[in-house]
Amino acid sequence: MQSTMQDVPLTVTRILAHGSTVHAGAKVTTWTGDGAPERRTFAEVGRRATRLAHALHGLGVREGEPVGTLMWNNGDHLEAYLAIPSMGAVLHTLNLRLPAEQLAWIVRHAADRVVIVSGSLLPLLAPLLPHLECVEHVVVSGAGDTSVLAGCRPQVHAYEELIAGHPDDAYPWPELEERQAAALCYTSGTTGEPKGVVYSHRSVYLHAMEVNAAASFGLTPAEVCLPVVPMFHVNAWGLPHAAFMAGSSLLMPDRFLQPAPLAEMIEAERPTVTAGVPTIWQGLLAELVAKPRDVSSLRTVISGGSACPPSLMKDFEEKLGLTLVQAWGMTETSPLGTVAYPPAGLNAEEAWPYRITQGRVPASVEARLVGPGGEVLPWDGRSAGELEVRGPWIAGAYHGGADGEPQRPEDKFSPDGWLRTGDVGVISPDGFLTLTDRAKDVIKSGGEWISSVELENHLMAHPGIAEAAVIGVPDEKWGERPLAAVVLRDGASADFEGLRAFLGDRVARWQLPERWTTVAAVPKTSVGKFDKKVLRKQYADGDLVVTVLGG
Amino acid sequence: MQSTMQDVPLTVTRILAHGSTVHAGAKVTTWTGDGAPERRTFAEVGRRATRLAHALHGLGVREGEPVGTLMWNNGDHLEAYLAIPSMGAVLHTLNLRLPAEQLAWIVRHAADRVVIVSGSLLPLLAPLLPHLECVEHVVVSGAGDTSVLAGCRPQVHAYEELIAGHPDDAYPWPELEERQAAALCYTSGTTGEPKGVVYSHRSVYLHAMEVNAAASFGLTPAEVCLPVVPMFHVNAWGLPHAAFMAGSSLLMPDRFLQPAPLAEMIEAERPTVTAGVPTIWQGLLAELVAKPRDVSSLRTVISGGSACPPSLMKDFEEKLGLTLVQAWGMTETSPLGTVAYPPAGLNAEEAWPYRITQGRVPASVEARLVGPGGEVLPWDGRSAGELEVRGPWIAGAYHGGADGEPQRPEDKFSPDGWLRTGDVGVISPDGFLTLTDRAKDVIKSGGEWISSVELENHLMAHPGIAEAAVIGVPDEKWGERPLAAVVLRDGASADFEGLRAFLGDRVARWQLPERWTTVAAVPKTSVGKFDKKVLRKQYADGDLVVTVLGG
């Protein structure tokens, strides 16, 4: 028996057509910092996106070709989000926070011929242009000092002038296959070259549907969504496409990501859903405590990008009356991987242990934990393994560059095609994921994994210890064993036996470090994370004075 | 540039695996009428569905083959919903309310070899079996008088015994393509033979995602969903698959669809979302007014299947404190076509005109109105045309039967593949659909459409008229013109000029009927709808005494 259903592709073109007609009156509001936000209806966005498609086609952009955007979250960027994929080209969002040479590498690797840039970011782009041989056109969105572009090789266009010369209808949107490329985003991995993930129309569409699920972020025409997470970070977690699909109005912060203007725009524009990284929420909390404002419009505040400190979640509730909801994902997962809503019917105290997990996967994301020996582990809340995921919006390869085939490095993709997330954790019998370590930070000891993060957290709870980092070091018998490097508080002594006994009350005996050292400070990365690579090198070079305790 | 995303199919197999693991503890509760509902966790449903797949495979069921279910809404039926598509076979739900000969025709047309039947429905199935040569196995779910099957040709099995003999794991679920057939449902059209719609895994999956959208029915693990709409009516509007996907618990009414047990189960089991036809809600309202119960758990009550009387919506709010939400769809649309949530920020009075429309389409359902001349009409709230729809869960053909190719009758599908819904209406600039007539009931007069329903409603508001039906009759000059057949109230006179003047204050002059007649009663179908076929025939046969007024 064969299905009798229509064969209609899932495309961004459909999102554009739907949002700009059925939800013609929904609004995208861009904060301008001058008290007069820029407001466009979805119908206007649709017409302007059509002009933009005509204009880009006029610049020679064709199907399958990337168009770079180096832009803040604003109405013009939304138009690029819709027009570029709908015309069959590939939206390539550029992360303006990357080091200049990495940004240049990425533009060259993608071979962007056209880059749309926010006027305020011209000082960032201009010095790169001599190194971006591929770029032929720069389109400047909004106000900015274009004098910095004087004498540059690419042609320079003003966004408004460029699109004004084109009709706002009758673009011959191509009939796309849903597996065609729609968007490109590079991971900003701290090691090695950046890796590009090429989202398809299918993946963008399905991901937007999931964002709009009541069990995820639940966008509807009744919501106003404030994506604080930048549109150059994994497509602002899918919110722009999802909001246009749902008819949910958007509040765009543009470059005003500091706590004070965020608080001001929330009070003034009354968004109902917002999403960002914990650092943003930490700043907003401090701002609102210092200068209270009415932020009661917010129904849900999503926190992702890194683990949200439980204390921040508590403070948000107690001081602001707002609920922070944790979500987990990565560039390779579009990013929606898990959302941490507690099960039904629990009181606040019962719900708490669930809220501080990473949460549960939706049906389209299949999860498994793989142990040190490659075995799939049970969901028992105890067996720790590397999280691997599979699904229609999960990457199965990386972009090979303008001339290359997609790359499938075996440390990133399993032989059967699942994504190796590089995150280690456990899953409870009721499906809640708790991530504890990066795979590169767990200690592989005799076929078992020891969580360095768990040991560190216990050590840092000791009154004599200011900081502690645990790394795996080579061991003849066990393969690897933990080494604890501690920073003592003033006046505390290096009583390693005592610390080991302290740990012994908290973790299994076989996990206790034999090797101990004191350091003046734990080496840190530029963003303040423990830099264990440095510690490992110091140990390998013999630069640490290590005490080995009896087994 | 090519996409680097994984290619993972959207299948019911994934829904089964997800619901029974990530939401292992969610529950399906089946009302038994004896105070002790039957309760199963999703994990148990998953294990029992696995046993069922083994058992059906043992009966010879193979990929692509239909398995009939003649069952109430209950836990066993949910297992069939999951197991049959996941094993690659086709879930064929049989409508137990159809006339016996139509039911038999459908079973033969689909060529069901296995039928699973609720024990209480054996008296319905048994007399049909001699006419169902294709059926080889009857599987009896739940208690029932199996003596009526004595001597029947097919082999008879008890559901529990059949599945008990098989393992609850290790079924070799096949790797399915998402466009493979998953489920089959026949329309119960009042004219012609029933027509089968074959849903694909893709369509079922995408439809379930949309049901779970916050802007649709919004199922989450925090909800308890009560599908009053039968599982043999367009897959209970997709709720069983959607609930299993979302981890939303299910309350199944089994055969207890009368107002009193419905009210009792709502009070006892506290569902949060429910869905059914207006008749059900009319009955529930009367029951709850007569015998109040606590139904405050209900967040949303969806009404579909036919237009919901506004008075019922008002009564639900005023007398029960419950919000009825209209939705529109049909067997060919899976069925989710539109949902009538009002726009944001309106008060009750402002929201009302939106709530009594059919609502707005989701992004995956594309809508257009086609006028009498085949032209696509604007969304201006005035231009009436036949609604045509397109999308991944909309039918593009009908099942051709065991040996036939899919059928695409041109009155049902446009040349470019859109479904012709047979419904006539208007769409407002903000996307709200209002259906006014069935296409077969509109009067095509000189290239314009006249709404018979609108004329009837105006006439029935006249104090002298008890009932009125308007039909289109052939006219040399205009093609068709309206004829009004009125039932006078006792004592009222047949003042056709006066009635025409009355109408003239309410509709455009060119819409006024010239032809008038009185009838003792408007002919009705078995379900109480106006049967205009009969009136048309009476007119054609010259059986009506018609007065023709001057133009």
PDB file of N, CA, C and O in Angstrom, chain A residues 1 4-8 14 18 22 64 178-179 198 202 205 212 214 361-364 366 390-391 393-397 417 430, chain B residues 1 4-8 14 18 22 64 178-179 198 202 205 212 214 361-364 366 390-391 393-397 417 430:
ATOM      1  N   MET A   1       0.841  -1.193   0.000  1.00  0.00           N
ATOM      2  CA  MET A   1       0.000   0.000   0.000  1.00  0.00           C
ATOM      3  C   MET A   1       0.881   1.250   0.000  1.00  0.00           C
ATOM      4  O   MET A   1       1.838   1.321   0.752  1.00  0.00           O
ATOM      5  N   THR A   4      -0.957   8.202   0.208  1.00  0.00           N
ATOM      6  CA  THR A   4      -1.630   9.094  -0.752  1.00  0.00           C
ATOM      7  C   THR A   4      -1.448  10.559  -0.362  1.00  0.00           C
ATOM      8  O   THR A   4      -2.198  11.415  -0.811  1.00  0.00           O
ATOM      9  N   MET A   5      -0.459  10.849   0.482  1.00  0.00           N
ATOM     10  CA  MET A   5      -0.287  12.227   0.933  1.00  0.00           C
ATOM     11  C   MET A   5       0.489  13.059  -0.101  1.00  0.00           C
ATOM     12  O   MET A   5       1.287  12.531  -0.867  1.00  0.00           O
ATOM     13  N   GLN A   6       0.245  14.363  -0.076  1.00  0.00           N
ATOM     14  CA  GLN A   6       0.988  15.272  -0.938  1.00  0.00           C
ATOM     15  C   GLN A   6       2.467  15.259  -0.543  1.00  0.00           C
ATOM     16  O   GLN A   6       2.799  15.052   0.623  1.00  0.00           O
ATOM     17  N   ASP A   7       3.319  15.516  -1.527  1.00  0.00           N
ATOM     18  CA  ASP A   7       4.749  15.572  -1.243  1.00  0.00           C
ATOM     19  C   ASP A   7       5.185  17.039  -1.283  1.00  0.00           C
ATOM     20  O   ASP A   7       5.498  17.584  -2.331  1.00  0.00           O
ATOM     21  N   VAL A   8       5.135  17.662  -0.135  1.00  0.00           N
ATOM     22  CA  VAL A   8       5.424  19.101  -0.046  1.00  0.00           C
ATOM     23  C   VAL A   8       6.688  19.275   0.801  1.00  0.00           C
ATOM     24  O   VAL A   8       6.750  18.777   1.922  1.00  0.00           O
ATOM     25  N   ARG A  14       8.540  28.515   2.813  1.00  0.00           N
ATOM     26  CA  ARG A  14       7.201  28.364   3.400  1.00  0.00           C
ATOM     27  C   ARG A  14       7.068  29.215   4.666  1.00  0.00           C
ATOM     28  O   ARG A  14       6.024  29.833   4.903  1.00  0.00           O
ATOM     29  N   HIS A  18       4.310  32.087   4.933  1.00  0.00           N
ATOM     30  CA  HIS A  18       3.296  31.952   5.984  1.00  0.00           C
ATOM     31  C   HIS A  18       3.308  33.157   6.924  1.00  0.00           C
ATOM     32  O   HIS A  18       2.276  33.794   7.148  1.00  0.00           O
ATOM     33  N   VAL A  22      -0.344  35.028   6.804  1.00  0.00           N
ATOM     34  CA  VAL A  22      -1.257  34.645   7.890  1.00  0.00           C
ATOM     35  C   VAL A  22      -1.003  35.496   9.140  1.00  0.00           C
ATOM     36  O   VAL A  22      -1.921  35.794   9.893  1.00  0.00           O
ATOM     37  N   GLY A  64      22.681  27.776  -3.781  1.00  0.00           N
ATOM     38  CA  GLY A  64      23.783  27.007  -3.225  1.00  0.00           C
ATOM     39  C   GLY A  64      24.961  27.830  -2.772  1.00  0.00           C
ATOM     40  O   GLY A  64      25.927  27.297  -2.216  1.00  0.00           O
ATOM     41  N   GLU A 178      13.933  19.897   0.188  1.00  0.00           N
ATOM     42  CA  GLU A 178      14.093  20.231   1.597  1.00  0.00           C
ATOM     43  C   GLU A 178      15.478  19.888   2.143  1.00  0.00           C
ATOM     44  O   GLU A 178      15.869  20.415   3.183  1.00  0.00           O
ATOM     45  N   ARG A 179      16.228  19.047   1.439  1.00  0.00           N
ATOM     46  CA  ARG A 179      17.569  18.708   1.932  1.00  0.00           C
ATOM     47  C   ARG A 179      18.650  19.648   1.398  1.00  0.00           C
ATOM     48  O   ARG A 179      19.826  19.479   1.682  1.00  0.00           O
ATOM     49  N   VAL A 198      26.351  22.884   8.047  1.00  0.00           N
ATOM     50  CA  VAL A 198      25.443  23.383   7.008  1.00  0.00           C
ATOM     51  C   VAL A 198      24.041  22.838   7.275  1.00  0.00           C
ATOM     52  O   VAL A 198      23.759  21.660   7.053  1.00  0.00           O
ATOM     53  N   ARG A 202      15.106  21.446   5.589  1.00  0.00           N
ATOM     54  CA  ARG A 202      14.403  20.476   6.424  1.00  0.00           C
ATOM     55  C   ARG A 202      14.782  20.638   7.897  1.00  0.00           C
ATOM     56  O   ARG A 202      13.925  20.671   8.774  1.00  0.00           O
ATOM     57  N   TYR A 205      13.421  23.903   9.373  1.00  0.00           N
ATOM     58  CA  TYR A 205      11.957  23.881   9.492  1.00  0.00           C
ATOM     59  C   TYR A 205      11.522  23.008  10.680  1.00  0.00           C
ATOM     60  O   TYR A 205      10.713  23.423  11.522  1.00  0.00           O
ATOM     61  N   ASN A 212       8.652  25.733  18.689  1.00  0.00           N
ATOM     62  CA  ASN A 212       7.288  26.193  18.933  1.00  0.00           C
ATOM     63  C   ASN A 212       6.429  25.196  19.700  1.00  0.00           C
ATOM     64  O   ASN A 212       5.287  25.490  20.044  1.00  0.00           O
ATOM     65  N   ALA A 214       4.829  23.291  22.700  1.00  0.00           N
ATOM     66  CA  ALA A 214       4.509  23.768  24.049  1.00  0.00           C
ATOM     67  C   ALA A 214       5.543  23.276  25.054  1.00  0.00           C
ATOM     68  O   ALA A 214       5.841  23.959  26.027  1.00  0.00           O
ATOM     69  N   VAL A 361      15.234  15.175  26.008  1.00  0.00           N
ATOM     70  CA  VAL A 361      15.244  15.358  24.554  1.00  0.00           C
ATOM     71  C   VAL A 361      13.822  15.336  24.018  1.00  0.00           C
ATOM     72  O   VAL A 361      12.963  14.655  24.566  1.00  0.00           O
ATOM     73  N   PRO A 362      13.548  16.066  22.920  1.00  0.00           N
ATOM     74  CA  PRO A 362      12.283  15.886  22.209  1.00  0.00           C
ATOM     75  C   PRO A 362      12.363  14.621  21.345  1.00  0.00           C
ATOM     76  O   PRO A 362      13.443  14.046  21.187  1.00  0.00           O
ATOM     77  N   ALA A 363      11.226  14.222  20.782  1.00  0.00           N
ATOM     78  CA  ALA A 363      11.155  12.957  20.037  1.00  0.00           C
ATOM     79  C   ALA A 363      12.130  12.912  18.865  1.00  0.00           C
ATOM     80  O   ALA A 363      12.629  11.852  18.507  1.00  0.00           O
ATOM     81  N   SER A 364      12.426  14.074  18.282  1.00  0.00           N
ATOM     82  CA  SER A 364      13.278  14.084  17.094  1.00  0.00           C
ATOM     83  C   SER A 364      14.756  13.995  17.428  1.00  0.00           C
ATOM     84  O   SER A 364      15.581  13.931  16.525  1.00  0.00           O
ATOM     85  N   GLU A 366      17.392  11.677  19.317  1.00  0.00           N
ATOM     86  CA  GLU A 366      17.611  10.394  19.964  1.00  0.00           C
ATOM     87  C   GLU A 366      18.938  10.478  20.699  1.00  0.00           C
ATOM     88  O   GLU A 366      19.920  10.974  20.147  1.00  0.00           O
ATOM     89  N   ARG A 390      21.313  11.726  17.654  1.00  0.00           N
ATOM     90  CA  ARG A 390      20.937  11.439  16.280  1.00  0.00           C
ATOM     91  C   ARG A 390      19.611  12.127  16.023  1.00  0.00           C
ATOM     92  O   ARG A 390      18.773  12.213  16.919  1.00  0.00           O
ATOM     93  N   GLY A 391      19.413  12.636  14.809  1.00  0.00           N
ATOM     94  CA  GLY A 391      18.122  13.237  14.509  1.00  0.00           C
ATOM     95  C   GLY A 391      18.187  14.120  13.291  1.00  0.00           C
ATOM     96  O   GLY A 391      19.264  14.446  12.787  1.00  0.00           O
ATOM     97  N   TRP A 393      17.762  17.228  12.846  1.00  0.00           N
ATOM     98  CA  TRP A 393      18.427  18.538  12.910  1.00  0.00           C
ATOM     99  C   TRP A 393      19.774  18.439  13.620  1.00  0.00           C
ATOM    100  O   TRP A 393      20.272  19.419  14.164  1.00  0.00           O
ATOM    101  N   ILE A 394      20.377  17.230  13.558  1.00  0.00           N
ATOM    102  CA  ILE A 394      21.706  17.004  14.133  1.00  0.00           C
ATOM    103  C   ILE A 394      22.699  16.835  12.983  1.00  0.00           C
ATOM    104  O   ILE A 394      22.417  16.131  12.011  1.00  0.00           O
ATOM    105  N   ALA A 395      23.863  17.472  13.117  1.00  0.00           N
ATOM    106  CA  ALA A 395      24.877  17.370  12.066  1.00  0.00           C
ATOM    107  C   ALA A 395      25.418  15.956  11.961  1.00  0.00           C
ATOM    108  O   ALA A 395      25.577  15.256  12.968  1.00  0.00           O
ATOM    109  N   GLY A 396      25.711  15.548  10.724  1.00  0.00           N
ATOM    110  CA  GLY A 396      26.326  14.250  10.460  1.00  0.00           C
ATOM    111  C   GLY A 396      27.695  14.410   9.817  1.00  0.00           C
ATOM    112  O   GLY A 396      28.341  13.429   9.472  1.00  0.00           O
ATOM    113  N   ALA A 397      28.115  15.665   9.641  1.00  0.00           N
ATOM    114  CA  ALA A 397      29.400  15.959   9.000  1.00  0.00           C
ATOM    115  C   ALA A 397      29.681  17.449   9.176  1.00  0.00           C
ATOM    116  O   ALA A 397      28.847  18.194   9.712  1.00  0.00           O
ATOM    117  N   GLY A 417      27.077   7.014  12.395  1.00  0.00           N
ATOM    118  CA  GLY A 417      26.565   8.323  11.996  1.00  0.00           C
ATOM    119  C   GLY A 417      26.072   9.236  13.091  1.00  0.00           C
ATOM    120  O   GLY A 417      25.630  10.354  12.813  1.00  0.00           O
ATOM    121  N   ASP A 430      13.824   8.349  34.050  1.00  0.00           N
ATOM    122  CA  ASP A 430      12.749   9.147  33.453  1.00  0.00           C
ATOM    123  C   ASP A 430      13.280  10.146  32.420  1.00  0.00           C
ATOM    124  O   ASP A 430      12.613  11.132  32.101  1.00  0.00           O
TER     125      ASP A 430
ATOM    126  N   MET B   1      26.939  24.261  -2.321  1.00  0.00           N
ATOM    127  CA  MET B   1      27.170  23.837  -0.931  1.00  0.00           C
ATOM    128  C   MET B   1      26.125  22.797  -0.528  1.00  0.00           C
ATOM    129  O   MET B   1      24.951  22.981  -0.790  1.00  0.00           O
ATOM    130  N   THR B   4      25.041  19.391   5.727  1.00  0.00           N
ATOM    131  CA  THR B   4      25.807  18.371   6.455  1.00  0.00           C
ATOM    132  C   THR B   4      24.967  17.717   7.547  1.00  0.00           C
ATOM    133  O   THR B   4      25.510  17.125   8.476  1.00  0.00           O
ATOM    134  N   MET B   5      23.645  17.844   7.452  1.00  0.00           N
ATOM    135  CA  MET B   5      22.802  17.295   8.510  1.00  0.00           C
ATOM    136  C   MET B   5      22.584  15.793   8.316  1.00  0.00           C
ATOM    137  O   MET B   5      22.643  15.271   7.200  1.00  0.00           O
ATOM    138  N   GLN B   6      22.305  15.109   9.403  1.00  0.00           N
ATOM    139  CA  GLN B   6      21.969  13.683   9.340  1.00  0.00           C
ATOM    140  C   GLN B   6      20.655  13.499   8.589  1.00  0.00           C
ATOM    141  O   GLN B   6      19.792  14.363   8.619  1.00  0.00           O
ATOM    142  N   ASP B   7      20.556  12.343   7.942  1.00  0.00           N
ATOM    143  CA  ASP B   7      19.319  12.046   7.225  1.00  0.00           C
ATOM    144  C   ASP B   7      18.545  10.996   8.016  1.00  0.00           C
ATOM    145  O   ASP B   7      18.760   9.802   7.877  1.00  0.00           O
ATOM    146  N   VAL B   8      17.676  11.492   8.887  1.00  0.00           N
ATOM    147  CA  VAL B   8      16.939  10.600   9.789  1.00  0.00           C
ATOM    148  C   VAL B   8      15.459  10.697   9.444  1.00  0.00           C
ATOM    149  O   VAL B   8      14.908  11.799   9.415  1.00  0.00           O
ATOM    150  N   ARG B  14       9.876   6.042  15.774  1.00  0.00           N
ATOM    151  CA  ARG B  14      10.564   6.994  16.651  1.00  0.00           C
ATOM    152  C   ARG B  14       9.624   7.458  17.772  1.00  0.00           C
ATOM    153  O   ARG B  14      10.038   7.601  18.917  1.00  0.00           O
ATOM    154  N   HIS B  18      10.538   6.846  21.600  1.00  0.00           N
ATOM    155  CA  HIS B  18      10.693   8.029  22.446  1.00  0.00           C
ATOM    156  C   HIS B  18       9.730   8.001  23.634  1.00  0.00           C
ATOM    157  O   HIS B  18      10.138   8.135  24.788  1.00  0.00           O
ATOM    158  N   VAL B  22      11.858   7.988  27.145  1.00  0.00           N
ATOM    159  CA  VAL B  22      12.010   9.313  27.766  1.00  0.00           C
ATOM    160  C   VAL B  22      10.801   9.635  28.654  1.00  0.00           C
ATOM    161  O   VAL B  22      10.917  10.313  29.663  1.00  0.00           O
ATOM    162  N   GLY B  64       3.683  -2.999   4.603  1.00  0.00           N
ATOM    163  CA  GLY B  64       2.798  -2.470   3.571  1.00  0.00           C
ATOM    164  C   GLY B  64       1.391  -3.021   3.616  1.00  0.00           C
ATOM    165  O   GLY B  64       0.533  -2.594   2.848  1.00  0.00           O
ATOM    166  N   GLU B 178      10.304   7.502   5.381  1.00  0.00           N
ATOM    167  CA  GLU B 178       9.221   8.283   5.993  1.00  0.00           C
ATOM    168  C   GLU B 178       8.007   8.429   5.091  1.00  0.00           C
ATOM    169  O   GLU B 178       6.925   8.744   5.573  1.00  0.00           O
ATOM    170  N   ARG B 179       8.150   8.184   3.797  1.00  0.00           N
ATOM    171  CA  ARG B 179       6.992   8.295   2.910  1.00  0.00           C
ATOM    172  C   ARG B 179       6.219   6.983   2.769  1.00  0.00           C
ATOM    173  O   ARG B 179       5.234   6.910   2.044  1.00  0.00           O
ATOM    174  N   VAL B 198      -4.445   7.397   2.750  1.00  0.00           N
ATOM    175  CA  VAL B 198      -3.334   6.629   3.318  1.00  0.00           C
ATOM    176  C   VAL B 198      -2.283   7.610   3.847  1.00  0.00           C
ATOM    177  O   VAL B 198      -1.548   8.229   3.075  1.00  0.00           O
ATOM    178  N   ARG B 202       5.716  10.136   7.579  1.00  0.00           N
ATOM    179  CA  ARG B 202       6.053  11.563   7.570  1.00  0.00           C
ATOM    180  C   ARG B 202       4.852  12.424   7.954  1.00  0.00           C
ATOM    181  O   ARG B 202       4.949  13.325   8.786  1.00  0.00           O
ATOM    182  N   TYR B 205       3.889  11.986  11.641  1.00  0.00           N
ATOM    183  CA  TYR B 205       4.890  12.575  12.537  1.00  0.00           C
ATOM    184  C   TYR B 205       4.790  14.102  12.552  1.00  0.00           C
ATOM    185  O   TYR B 205       4.745  14.733  13.607  1.00  0.00           O
ATOM    186  N   ASN B 212       1.232  19.284  18.903  1.00  0.00           N
ATOM    187  CA  ASN B 212       1.929  19.640  20.139  1.00  0.00           C
ATOM    188  C   ASN B 212       2.428  21.076  20.167  1.00  0.00           C
ATOM    189  O   ASN B 212       2.967  21.523  21.178  1.00  0.00           O
ATOM    190  N   ALA B 214       2.446  24.939  20.725  1.00  0.00           N
ATOM    191  CA  ALA B 214       1.717  25.746  21.706  1.00  0.00           C
ATOM    192  C   ALA B 214       0.520  26.436  21.072  1.00  0.00           C
ATOM    193  O   ALA B 214      -0.501  26.651  21.720  1.00  0.00           O
ATOM    194  N   VAL B 361      -4.495  28.802   9.675  1.00  0.00           N
ATOM    195  CA  VAL B 361      -3.696  27.615   9.320  1.00  0.00           C
ATOM    196  C   VAL B 361      -2.326  27.700   9.982  1.00  0.00           C
ATOM    197  O   VAL B 361      -1.798  28.794  10.163  1.00  0.00           O
ATOM    198  N   PRO B 362      -1.722  26.548  10.300  1.00  0.00           N
ATOM    199  CA  PRO B 362      -0.310  26.544  10.700  1.00  0.00           C
ATOM    200  C   PRO B 362       0.573  26.641   9.445  1.00  0.00           C
ATOM    201  O   PRO B 362       0.066  26.514   8.321  1.00  0.00           O
ATOM    202  N   ALA B 363       1.876  26.865   9.644  1.00  0.00           N
ATOM    203  CA  ALA B 363       2.787  27.090   8.513  1.00  0.00           C
ATOM    204  C   ALA B 363       2.779  25.935   7.518  1.00  0.00           C
ATOM    205  O   ALA B 363       2.980  26.145   6.321  1.00  0.00           O
ATOM    206  N   SER B 364       2.528  24.717   7.996  1.00  0.00           N
ATOM    207  CA  SER B 364       2.607  23.561   7.104  1.00  0.00           C
ATOM    208  C   SER B 364       1.354  23.371   6.265  1.00  0.00           C
ATOM    209  O   SER B 364       1.308  22.479   5.426  1.00  0.00           O
ATOM    210  N   GLU B 366      -0.933  25.287   3.621  1.00  0.00           N
ATOM    211  CA  GLU B 366      -1.060  26.446   2.765  1.00  0.00           C
ATOM    212  C   GLU B 366      -2.506  26.499   2.284  1.00  0.00           C
ATOM    213  O   GLU B 366      -3.052  25.468   1.881  1.00  0.00           O
ATOM    214  N   ARG B 390      -2.833  22.730   0.762  1.00  0.00           N
ATOM    215  CA  ARG B 390      -1.641  22.023   0.319  1.00  0.00           C
ATOM    216  C   ARG B 390      -0.741  21.860   1.526  1.00  0.00           C
ATOM    217  O   ARG B 390      -0.688  22.748   2.384  1.00  0.00           O
ATOM    218  N   GLY B 391      -0.044  20.759   1.622  1.00  0.00           N
ATOM    219  CA  GLY B 391       0.881  20.591   2.739  1.00  0.00           C
ATOM    220  C   GLY B 391       1.276  19.152   2.940  1.00  0.00           C
ATOM    221  O   GLY B 391       0.684  18.236   2.355  1.00  0.00           O
ATOM    222  N   TRP B 393       0.852  17.119   5.330  1.00  0.00           N
ATOM    223  CA  TRP B 393      -0.113  16.158   5.905  1.00  0.00           C
ATOM    224  C   TRP B 393      -1.496  16.304   5.267  1.00  0.00           C
ATOM    225  O   TRP B 393      -2.517  15.978   5.865  1.00  0.00           O
ATOM    226  N   ILE B 394      -1.498  16.774   3.996  1.00  0.00           N
ATOM    227  CA  ILE B 394      -2.745  16.880   3.242  1.00  0.00           C
ATOM    228  C   ILE B 394      -2.734  15.815   2.148  1.00  0.00           C
ATOM    229  O   ILE B 394      -1.709  15.608   1.487  1.00  0.00           O
ATOM    230  N   ALA B 395      -3.886  15.150   1.954  1.00  0.00           N
ATOM    231  CA  ALA B 395      -3.967  14.102   0.937  1.00  0.00           C
ATOM    232  C   ALA B 395      -3.833  14.692  -0.461  1.00  0.00           C
ATOM    233  O   ALA B 395      -4.315  15.793  -0.739  1.00  0.00           O
ATOM    234  N   GLY B 396      -3.172  13.933  -1.333  1.00  0.00           N
ATOM    235  CA  GLY B 396      -3.042  14.319  -2.734  1.00  0.00           C
ATOM    236  C   GLY B 396      -3.704  13.304  -3.648  1.00  0.00           C
ATOM    237  O   GLY B 396      -3.647  13.432  -4.868  1.00  0.00           O
ATOM    238  N   ALA B 397      -4.331  12.292  -3.040  1.00  0.00           N
ATOM    239  CA  ALA B 397      -4.990  11.233  -3.802  1.00  0.00           C
ATOM    240  C   ALA B 397      -5.778  10.371  -2.830  1.00  0.00           C
ATOM    241  O   ALA B 397      -5.741  10.589  -1.612  1.00  0.00           O
ATOM    242  N   GLY B 417      -2.352  19.806  -7.845  1.00  0.00           N
ATOM    243  CA  GLY B 417      -2.181  18.904  -6.718  1.00  0.00           C
ATOM    244  C   GLY B 417      -2.775  19.333  -5.391  1.00  0.00           C
ATOM    245  O   GLY B 417      -2.659  18.607  -4.409  1.00  0.00           O
ATOM    246  N   ASP B 430      -6.004  39.210   8.178  1.00  0.00           N
ATOM    247  CA  ASP B 430      -5.125  38.647   9.212  1.00  0.00           C
ATOM    248  C   ASP B 430      -5.225  37.122   9.283  1.00  0.00           C
ATOM    249  O   ASP B 430      -4.876  36.513  10.293  1.00  0.00           O
TER     250      ASP B 430
END
